[in-house]
Short mmCIF file of C-alpha atoms and ligand atoms in Angstrom, two decimals:
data_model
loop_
_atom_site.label_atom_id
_atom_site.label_comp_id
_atom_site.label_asym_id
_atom_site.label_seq_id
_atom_site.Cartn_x
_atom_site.Cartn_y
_atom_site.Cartn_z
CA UNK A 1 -24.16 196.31 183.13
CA UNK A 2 -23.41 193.67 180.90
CA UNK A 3 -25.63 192.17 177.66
CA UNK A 4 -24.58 189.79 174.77
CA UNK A 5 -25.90 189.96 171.70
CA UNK A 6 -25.40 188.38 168.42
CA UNK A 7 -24.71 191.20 166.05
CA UNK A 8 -23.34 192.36 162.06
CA UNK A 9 -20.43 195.08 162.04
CA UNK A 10 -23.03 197.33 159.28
CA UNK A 11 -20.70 200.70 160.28
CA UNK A 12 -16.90 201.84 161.85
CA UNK A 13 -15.42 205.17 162.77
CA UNK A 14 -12.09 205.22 164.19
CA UNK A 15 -11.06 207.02 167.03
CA UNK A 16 -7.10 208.16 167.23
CA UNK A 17 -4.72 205.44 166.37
CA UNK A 18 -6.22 202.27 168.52
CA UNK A 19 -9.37 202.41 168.76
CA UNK A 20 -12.94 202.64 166.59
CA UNK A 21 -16.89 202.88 167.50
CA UNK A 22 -18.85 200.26 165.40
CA UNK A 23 -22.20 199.84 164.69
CA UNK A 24 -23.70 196.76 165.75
CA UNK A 25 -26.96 195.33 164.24
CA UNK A 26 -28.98 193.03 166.62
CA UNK A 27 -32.57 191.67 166.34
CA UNK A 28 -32.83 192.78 170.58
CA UNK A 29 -32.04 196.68 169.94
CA UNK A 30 -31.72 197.43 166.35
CA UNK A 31 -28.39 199.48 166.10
CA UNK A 32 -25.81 199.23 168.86
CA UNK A 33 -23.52 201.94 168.59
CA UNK A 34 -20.24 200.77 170.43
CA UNK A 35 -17.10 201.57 171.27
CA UNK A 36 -13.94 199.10 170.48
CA UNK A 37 -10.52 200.14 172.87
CA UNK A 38 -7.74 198.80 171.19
CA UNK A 39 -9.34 197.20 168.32
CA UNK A 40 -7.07 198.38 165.74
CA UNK A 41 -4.15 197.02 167.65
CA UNK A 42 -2.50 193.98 165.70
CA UNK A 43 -2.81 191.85 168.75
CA UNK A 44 -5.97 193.00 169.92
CA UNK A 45 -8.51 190.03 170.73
CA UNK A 46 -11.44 192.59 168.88
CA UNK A 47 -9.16 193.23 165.74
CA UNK A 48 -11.81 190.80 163.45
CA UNK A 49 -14.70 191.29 165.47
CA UNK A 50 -14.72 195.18 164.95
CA UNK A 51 -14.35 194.60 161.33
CA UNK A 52 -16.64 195.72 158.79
CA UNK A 53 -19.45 192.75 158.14
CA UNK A 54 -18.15 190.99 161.11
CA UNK A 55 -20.85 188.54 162.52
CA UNK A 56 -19.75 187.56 166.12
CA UNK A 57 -21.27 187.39 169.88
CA UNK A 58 -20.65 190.90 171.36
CA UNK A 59 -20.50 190.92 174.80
CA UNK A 60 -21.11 194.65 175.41
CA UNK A 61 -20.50 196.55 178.98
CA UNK A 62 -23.33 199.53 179.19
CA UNK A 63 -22.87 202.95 181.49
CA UNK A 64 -25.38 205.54 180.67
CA UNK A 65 -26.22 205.58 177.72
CA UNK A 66 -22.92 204.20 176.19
CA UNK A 67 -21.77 200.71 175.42
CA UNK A 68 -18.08 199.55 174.89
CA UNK A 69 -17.09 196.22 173.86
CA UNK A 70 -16.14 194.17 176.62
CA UNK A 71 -15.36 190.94 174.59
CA UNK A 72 -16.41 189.23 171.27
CA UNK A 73 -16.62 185.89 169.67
CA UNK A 74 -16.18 185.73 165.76
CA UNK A 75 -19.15 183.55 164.15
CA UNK A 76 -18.89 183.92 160.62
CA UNK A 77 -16.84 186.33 158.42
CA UNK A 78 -17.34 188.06 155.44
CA UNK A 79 -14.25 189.77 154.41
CA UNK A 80 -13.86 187.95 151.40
CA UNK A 81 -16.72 190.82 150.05
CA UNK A 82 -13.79 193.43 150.22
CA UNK A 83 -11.89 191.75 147.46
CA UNK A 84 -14.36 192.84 144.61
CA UNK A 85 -15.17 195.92 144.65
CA UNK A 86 -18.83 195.75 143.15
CA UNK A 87 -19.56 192.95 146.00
CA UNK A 88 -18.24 195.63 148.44
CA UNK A 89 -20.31 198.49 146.82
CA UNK A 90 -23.32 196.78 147.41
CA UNK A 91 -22.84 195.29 150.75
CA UNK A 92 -22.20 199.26 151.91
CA UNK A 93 -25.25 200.18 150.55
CA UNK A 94 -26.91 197.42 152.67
CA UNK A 95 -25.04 198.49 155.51
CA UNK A 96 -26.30 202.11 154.86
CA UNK A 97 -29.83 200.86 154.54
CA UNK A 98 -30.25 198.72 158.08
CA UNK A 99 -28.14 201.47 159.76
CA UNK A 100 -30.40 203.97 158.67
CA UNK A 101 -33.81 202.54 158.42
CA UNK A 102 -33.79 199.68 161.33
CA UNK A 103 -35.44 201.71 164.25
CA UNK A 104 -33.29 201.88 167.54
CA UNK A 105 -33.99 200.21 170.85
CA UNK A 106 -36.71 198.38 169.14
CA UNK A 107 -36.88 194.08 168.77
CA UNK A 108 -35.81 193.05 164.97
CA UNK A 109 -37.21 189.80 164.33
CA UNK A 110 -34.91 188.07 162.19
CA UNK A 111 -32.87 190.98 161.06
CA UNK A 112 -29.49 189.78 161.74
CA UNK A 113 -30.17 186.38 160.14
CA UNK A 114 -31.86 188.05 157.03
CA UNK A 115 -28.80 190.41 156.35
CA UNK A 116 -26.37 187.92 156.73
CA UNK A 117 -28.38 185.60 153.76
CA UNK A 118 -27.76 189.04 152.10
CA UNK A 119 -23.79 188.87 152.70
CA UNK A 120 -24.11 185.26 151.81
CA UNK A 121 -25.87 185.68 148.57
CA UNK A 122 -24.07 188.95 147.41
CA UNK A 123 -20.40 186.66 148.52
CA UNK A 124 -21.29 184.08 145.58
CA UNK A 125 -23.86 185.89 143.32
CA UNK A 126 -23.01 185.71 139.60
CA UNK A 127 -26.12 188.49 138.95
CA UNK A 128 -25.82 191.49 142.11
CA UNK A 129 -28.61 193.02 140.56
CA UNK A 130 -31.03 190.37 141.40
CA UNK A 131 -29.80 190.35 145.40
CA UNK A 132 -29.87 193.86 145.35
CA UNK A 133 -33.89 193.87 144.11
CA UNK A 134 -34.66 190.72 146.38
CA UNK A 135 -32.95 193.04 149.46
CA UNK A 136 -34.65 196.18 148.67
CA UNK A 137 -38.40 194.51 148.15
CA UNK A 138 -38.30 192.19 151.73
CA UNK A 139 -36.69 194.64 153.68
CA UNK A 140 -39.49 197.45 152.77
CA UNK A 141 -41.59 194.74 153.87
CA UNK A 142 -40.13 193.93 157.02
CA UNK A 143 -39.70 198.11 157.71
CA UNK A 144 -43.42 197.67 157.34
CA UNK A 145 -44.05 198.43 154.09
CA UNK A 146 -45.74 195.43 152.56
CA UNK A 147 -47.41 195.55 149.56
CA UNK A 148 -50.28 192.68 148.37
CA UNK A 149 -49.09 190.89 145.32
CA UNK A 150 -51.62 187.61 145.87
CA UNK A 151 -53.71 188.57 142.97
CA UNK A 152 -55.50 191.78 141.64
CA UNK A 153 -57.12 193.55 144.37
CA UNK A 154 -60.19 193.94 142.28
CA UNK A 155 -61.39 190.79 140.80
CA UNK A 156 -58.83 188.41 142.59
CA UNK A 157 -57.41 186.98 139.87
CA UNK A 158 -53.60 185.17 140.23
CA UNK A 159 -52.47 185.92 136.43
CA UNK A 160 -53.39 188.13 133.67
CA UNK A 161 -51.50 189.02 130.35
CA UNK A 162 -51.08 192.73 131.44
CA UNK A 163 -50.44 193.15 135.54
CA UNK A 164 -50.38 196.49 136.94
CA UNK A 165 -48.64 197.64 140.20
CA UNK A 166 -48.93 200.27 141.79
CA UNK A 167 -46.39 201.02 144.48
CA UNK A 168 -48.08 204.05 146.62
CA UNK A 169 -51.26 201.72 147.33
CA UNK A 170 -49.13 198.29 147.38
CA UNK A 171 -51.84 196.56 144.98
CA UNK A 172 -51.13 195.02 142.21
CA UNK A 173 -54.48 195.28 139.46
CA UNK A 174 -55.19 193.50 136.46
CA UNK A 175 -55.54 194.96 132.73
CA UNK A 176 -59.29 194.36 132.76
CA UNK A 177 -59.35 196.44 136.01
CA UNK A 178 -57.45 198.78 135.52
CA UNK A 179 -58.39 202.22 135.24
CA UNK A 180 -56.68 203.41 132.17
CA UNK A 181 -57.06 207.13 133.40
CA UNK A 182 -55.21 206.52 137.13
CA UNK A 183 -52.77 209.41 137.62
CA UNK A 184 -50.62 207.93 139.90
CA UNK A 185 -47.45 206.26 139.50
CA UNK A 186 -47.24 202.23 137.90
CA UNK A 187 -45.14 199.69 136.66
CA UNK A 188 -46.63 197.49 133.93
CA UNK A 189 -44.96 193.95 135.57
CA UNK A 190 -44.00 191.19 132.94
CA UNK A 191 -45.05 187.70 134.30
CA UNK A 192 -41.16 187.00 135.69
CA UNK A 193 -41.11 190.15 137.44
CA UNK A 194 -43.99 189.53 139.17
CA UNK A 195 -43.62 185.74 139.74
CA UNK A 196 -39.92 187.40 141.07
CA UNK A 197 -41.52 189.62 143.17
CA UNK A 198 -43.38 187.00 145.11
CA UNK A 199 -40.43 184.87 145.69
CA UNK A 200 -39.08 187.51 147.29
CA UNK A 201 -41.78 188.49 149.66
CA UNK A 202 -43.70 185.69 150.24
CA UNK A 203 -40.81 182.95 150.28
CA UNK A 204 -39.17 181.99 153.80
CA UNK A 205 -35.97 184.31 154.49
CA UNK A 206 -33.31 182.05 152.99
CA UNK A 207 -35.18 181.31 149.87
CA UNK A 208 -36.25 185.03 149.09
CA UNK A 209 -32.93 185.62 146.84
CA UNK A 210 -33.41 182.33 144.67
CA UNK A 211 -35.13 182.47 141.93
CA UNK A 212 -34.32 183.00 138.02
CA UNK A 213 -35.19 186.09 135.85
CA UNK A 214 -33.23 187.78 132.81
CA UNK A 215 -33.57 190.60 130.11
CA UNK A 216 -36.10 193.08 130.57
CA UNK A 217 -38.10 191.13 133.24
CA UNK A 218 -34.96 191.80 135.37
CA UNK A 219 -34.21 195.37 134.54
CA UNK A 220 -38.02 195.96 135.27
CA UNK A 221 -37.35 194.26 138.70
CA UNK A 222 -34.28 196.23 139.39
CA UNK A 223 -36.26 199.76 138.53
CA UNK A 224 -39.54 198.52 140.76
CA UNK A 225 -37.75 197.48 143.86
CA UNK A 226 -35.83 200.30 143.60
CA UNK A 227 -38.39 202.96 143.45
CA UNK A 228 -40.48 200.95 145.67
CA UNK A 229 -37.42 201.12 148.54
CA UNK A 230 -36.58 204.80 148.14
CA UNK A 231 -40.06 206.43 147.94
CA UNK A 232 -41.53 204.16 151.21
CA UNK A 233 -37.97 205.05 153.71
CA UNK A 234 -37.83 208.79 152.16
CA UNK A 235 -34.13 208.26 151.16
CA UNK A 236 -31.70 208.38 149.24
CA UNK A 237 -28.38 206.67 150.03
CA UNK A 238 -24.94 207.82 148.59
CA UNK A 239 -23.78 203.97 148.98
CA UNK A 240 -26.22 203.02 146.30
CA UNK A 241 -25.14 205.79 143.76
CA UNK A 242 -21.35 204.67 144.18
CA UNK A 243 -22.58 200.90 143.22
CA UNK A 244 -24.51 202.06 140.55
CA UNK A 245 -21.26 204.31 139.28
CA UNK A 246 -19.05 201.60 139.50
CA UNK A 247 -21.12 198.50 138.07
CA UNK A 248 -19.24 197.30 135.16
CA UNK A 249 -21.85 195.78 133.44
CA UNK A 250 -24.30 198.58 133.61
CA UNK A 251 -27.10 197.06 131.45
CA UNK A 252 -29.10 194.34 133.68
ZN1 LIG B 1 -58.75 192.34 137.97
#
């Protein structure tokens, strides 16, 4: 039986000489896992398509509970990420993340579109950091886990010198509300984090990366989304420590 699907390369094993299985993420069944005859032959019609962060039109052929690639038709490409290898460290670990994380045979609104903005953004980002944090924050919140950063959950105000979040309830509180004796875990958010923060959930898909932040109010972003990702999907990812390892400018 056959089924198309638009789809992102996020994963590739190869098999002998020829041929590879890739993993394909669509919005209709999460992860495809598929396998490409041939595709590492220089004159084989799948040789792009089968490449890592390929976007194309998979035309898949399914028996059982296996799919091989019947045909594909390129859309967009983004090998230009392999030529810097920070821009390739960080698209893994977004590969990592959706291939682990996005549940199978399940619909994914929007996912392909929102992690090829990702590609886009990490292609011609001068800061990585800040496309890393605005990847980590919406895609908890598309996995489910959405925090409420409208205003203070207590009094409802927008904007308050001090701003408290606290990740394992998804609130954000104010200083005057706060309880000064709360043993759980908090970030104290400077106004640009926060205003960041919101961008990145609350703006539509292709405007969730843009916005501006610097010094500490971005290395407070970077340690908040961070935390926030790993302790809501139980993870960790070896993808991210590489990027981390290799970053050359290691202070945000
Ligand atoms: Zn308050």
């Amino acid at each position: 039986m056959l089924f198309t699907y638009d789809g992102i390369v996020v994963g590739r094993r190869e098999i002998g000489d020829n041929s590879c299985f890739i993993d394909i993420l669509t919005d209709e069944q999460g992860i495809v896992e598929a396998t490409a005859h041939g595709a590492k032959k220089m004159n084989s019609a799948l040789l792009s398509s089968a490449s890592l962060f390929s976007y194309s039109t998979f035309c898949l052929n399914k028996t059982k509970l296996r799919y091989t690639v019947n045909s594909a038709k390129p859309k967009y490409s983004f090998h230009e990420i392999g030529s810097d290898i920070e821009k390739l460290a960080l698209a893994s670990y977004f590969a990592q993340a959706v291939k682990f994380c996005t549940p199978e045979e399940q619909n994914q609104d929007s996912m392909v579109r929102f992690f090829a903005i990702a590609l886009f953004e990490i292609n011609k980002a001068k800061r990585l950091e800040t496309v890393r944090s605005a990847f980590e924050f919406r895609y908890s919140a598309m996995l489910g886990y959405r925090p409420d950063l409208r205003a203070c959950f207590n009094c409802g105000c927008y904007e308050h010198d001090e701003m408290f979040f606290l990740p394992s309830r998804g609130e954000i509180v104010c200083g005057d509300c706060f309880d000064r004796d709360y043993g759980g875990r908090y970030f104290v958010l400077p106004k640009e984090t926060l205003s960041a923060l919101r961008n990145i959930l609350y703006a539509p898909l292709d405007r969730a990366f843009r916005f501006n932040i610097s010094g500490d109010a971005a290395a407070v972003l970077s340690r908040v989304t961070e935390s926030y990702f790993l302790s809501h999907t139980e993870r960790t990812f070896p993808a991210l420590e590489y990027y981390k390892g290799i970053r050359i400018d290691n202070i945000v």
